[in-house]
Coordinates of C-alpha atoms in Angstrom, one line a residue:
M114 CA 12.6 -2.7 45.1
P115 CA 8.6 -2.6 45.2
E116 CA 9.0 0.7 42.9
F117 CA 11.0 -0.9 40.2
W118 CA 8.3 -3.3 40.1
S119 CA 5.7 -0.8 40.1
N120 CA 7.4 1.2 37.6
L121 CA 7.8 -1.4 35.2
G122 CA 3.8 -2.3 35.5
N123 CA 3.1 1.0 34.2
V124 CA 6.0 0.6 31.2
I125 CA 4.0 -2.2 30.6
W126 CA 0.8 -1.1 30.4
Y127 CA 1.7 2.5 28.6
T128 CA 3.7 0.4 26.0
L129 CA 0.2 -2.4 25.6
T130 CA -1.7 0.9 25.7
I131 CA -0.2 2.3 22.8
I132 CA 0.5 -0.9 20.3
I133 CA -4.1 -1.2 20.7
F134 CA -4.2 2.3 19.7
V135 CA -2.4 1.8 17.1
S136 CA -3.7 -0.6 16.0
Y137 CA -7.2 0.9 16.2
L138 CA -6.2 3.6 14.2
F139 CA -4.5 1.2 11.3
A140 CA -8.1 -0.4 11.3
L141 CA -10.0 2.8 10.9
L142 CA -7.9 3.9 8.3
T143 CA -8.0 1.0 6.3
I144 CA -11.9 1.0 6.9
F145 CA -12.2 4.6 5.8
S146 CA -9.6 3.3 2.8
D147 CA -11.7 0.3 2.2
L148 CA -15.0 2.7 2.5
F149 CA -13.9 4.9 -0.9
R150 CA -12.5 2.0 -2.4
D151 CA -15.9 -0.1 -2.5
R152 CA -18.1 0.9 -5.7
E153 CA -21.1 -1.0 -4.5
L154 CA -21.5 1.4 -2.3
S155 CA -23.8 4.9 -3.0
G156 CA -23.0 8.0 -1.9
G157 CA -25.6 8.4 0.8
V158 CA -24.6 5.2 2.3
K159 CA -21.0 5.7 2.7
A160 CA -21.5 8.9 4.6
V161 CA -24.1 7.0 6.9
W162 CA -20.4 5.1 7.4
V163 CA -18.5 7.9 8.3
V164 CA -20.4 9.6 10.5
F165 CA -20.8 6.4 12.2
L166 CA -17.4 5.8 12.1
I167 CA -17.2 8.9 14.1
F168 CA -19.6 9.2 16.6
F169 CA -19.3 5.5 17.4
P170 CA -15.8 5.1 16.1
L171 CA -15.2 1.3 18.2
L172 CA -18.5 -0.3 17.6
T173 CA -19.1 1.3 13.9
A174 CA -15.4 -0.7 13.3
L175 CA -16.8 -3.9 14.8
V176 CA -19.9 -4.0 12.6
Y177 CA -17.9 -2.8 9.4
L178 CA -15.6 -5.4 9.7
I179 CA -18.6 -8.2 10.1
V180 CA -20.8 -6.9 7.9
R181 CA -18.3 -5.9 4.8
G182 CA -15.2 -7.5 6.0
G183 CA -15.4 -10.6 2.8
G184 CA -15.1 -8.2 0.5
M185 CA -12.4 -6.0 1.8
G186 CA -9.4 -8.6 1.3
A187 CA -10.8 -8.8 -2.9
R188 CA -10.7 -4.6 -2.4
A189 CA -7.5 -5.4 -1.6
Q190 CA -6.1 -7.9 -3.8
A191 CA -7.7 -6.2 -6.8
Q192 CA -6.3 -2.8 -6.6
A193 CA -2.9 -4.5 -5.9
E194 CA -2.9 -6.7 -8.9
K195 CA -4.2 -3.2 -10.5
A196 CA -0.6 -1.6 -9.5
K197 CA 1.5 -4.5 -10.0
E198 CA -0.1 -4.0 -13.8
A199 CA 0.4 0.0 -13.9
T200 CA 4.3 -0.8 -12.4
D201 CA 4.9 -3.5 -15.0
D202 CA 3.4 -1.6 -17.9
Y203 CA 5.7 1.4 -17.2
I204 CA 8.5 -0.7 -16.6
R205 CA 8.4 -2.3 -20.4
S206 CA 7.7 1.3 -21.5
V207 CA 10.8 2.6 -20.3
A208 CA 13.1 0.0 -20.6
G209 CA 12.4 -1.4 -24.2
S210 CA 14.2 -4.2 -26.4
P211 CA 17.2 -5.0 -26.7
A212 CA 16.6 -5.1 -30.4
D213 CA 15.5 -1.0 -30.0
E214 CA 19.0 -0.5 -27.7
I215 CA 20.8 -2.4 -30.7
A216 CA 19.1 -0.4 -33.5
R217 CA 19.6 2.7 -31.2
A218 CA 23.2 1.9 -31.2
K219 CA 23.9 0.8 -34.9
A220 CA 22.5 4.6 -35.6
L221 CA 25.2 6.1 -33.5
L222 CA 27.6 3.6 -35.2
D223 CA 26.3 4.7 -39.1
A224 CA 26.3 8.3 -37.4
G225 CA 30.0 8.2 -37.0
T226 CA 29.1 9.0 -33.1
I227 CA 31.0 5.4 -31.9
D228 CA 33.5 3.3 -32.8
A229 CA 32.9 -0.7 -33.8
G230 CA 34.5 -1.6 -30.7
E231 CA 32.3 0.9 -28.9
Y232 CA 29.0 -0.8 -30.8
E233 CA 29.9 -4.2 -30.0
A234 CA 30.0 -3.1 -26.1
L235 CA 26.4 -1.8 -26.2
K236 CA 25.7 -4.9 -28.7
A237 CA 27.1 -7.1 -25.8
K238 CA 25.4 -5.0 -23.1
A239 CA 22.5 -5.1 -24.8
L240 CA 22.2 -9.1 -25.7
A241 CA 23.0 -9.3 -21.8

């Protein structure tokens, strides 16, 4: 029975170690992405941050979060809003309006490609 508890302790320890390591990697990735997203910093300052992140990662990550952490949220939110606007613009450009769909259906009806029943079905679908 003592062997089971020893192995269980090792499993818990390894699990916690992996969780902490993955969290650390996630934090470093977030810092790198924020560093290159920030337009206020010059290239030289960004290079210094990167060098320190490579050679003293834990300490530099902590200092970065303390010094520049306030702006990280604002920059992430601005990027998310920009991506949402781009997605909305794309959807609007692809979707078209119901009037456009009805006009296309009317053109197909006038050309004889579809009959009146199909036109009414397309019109109902566009207005739905």
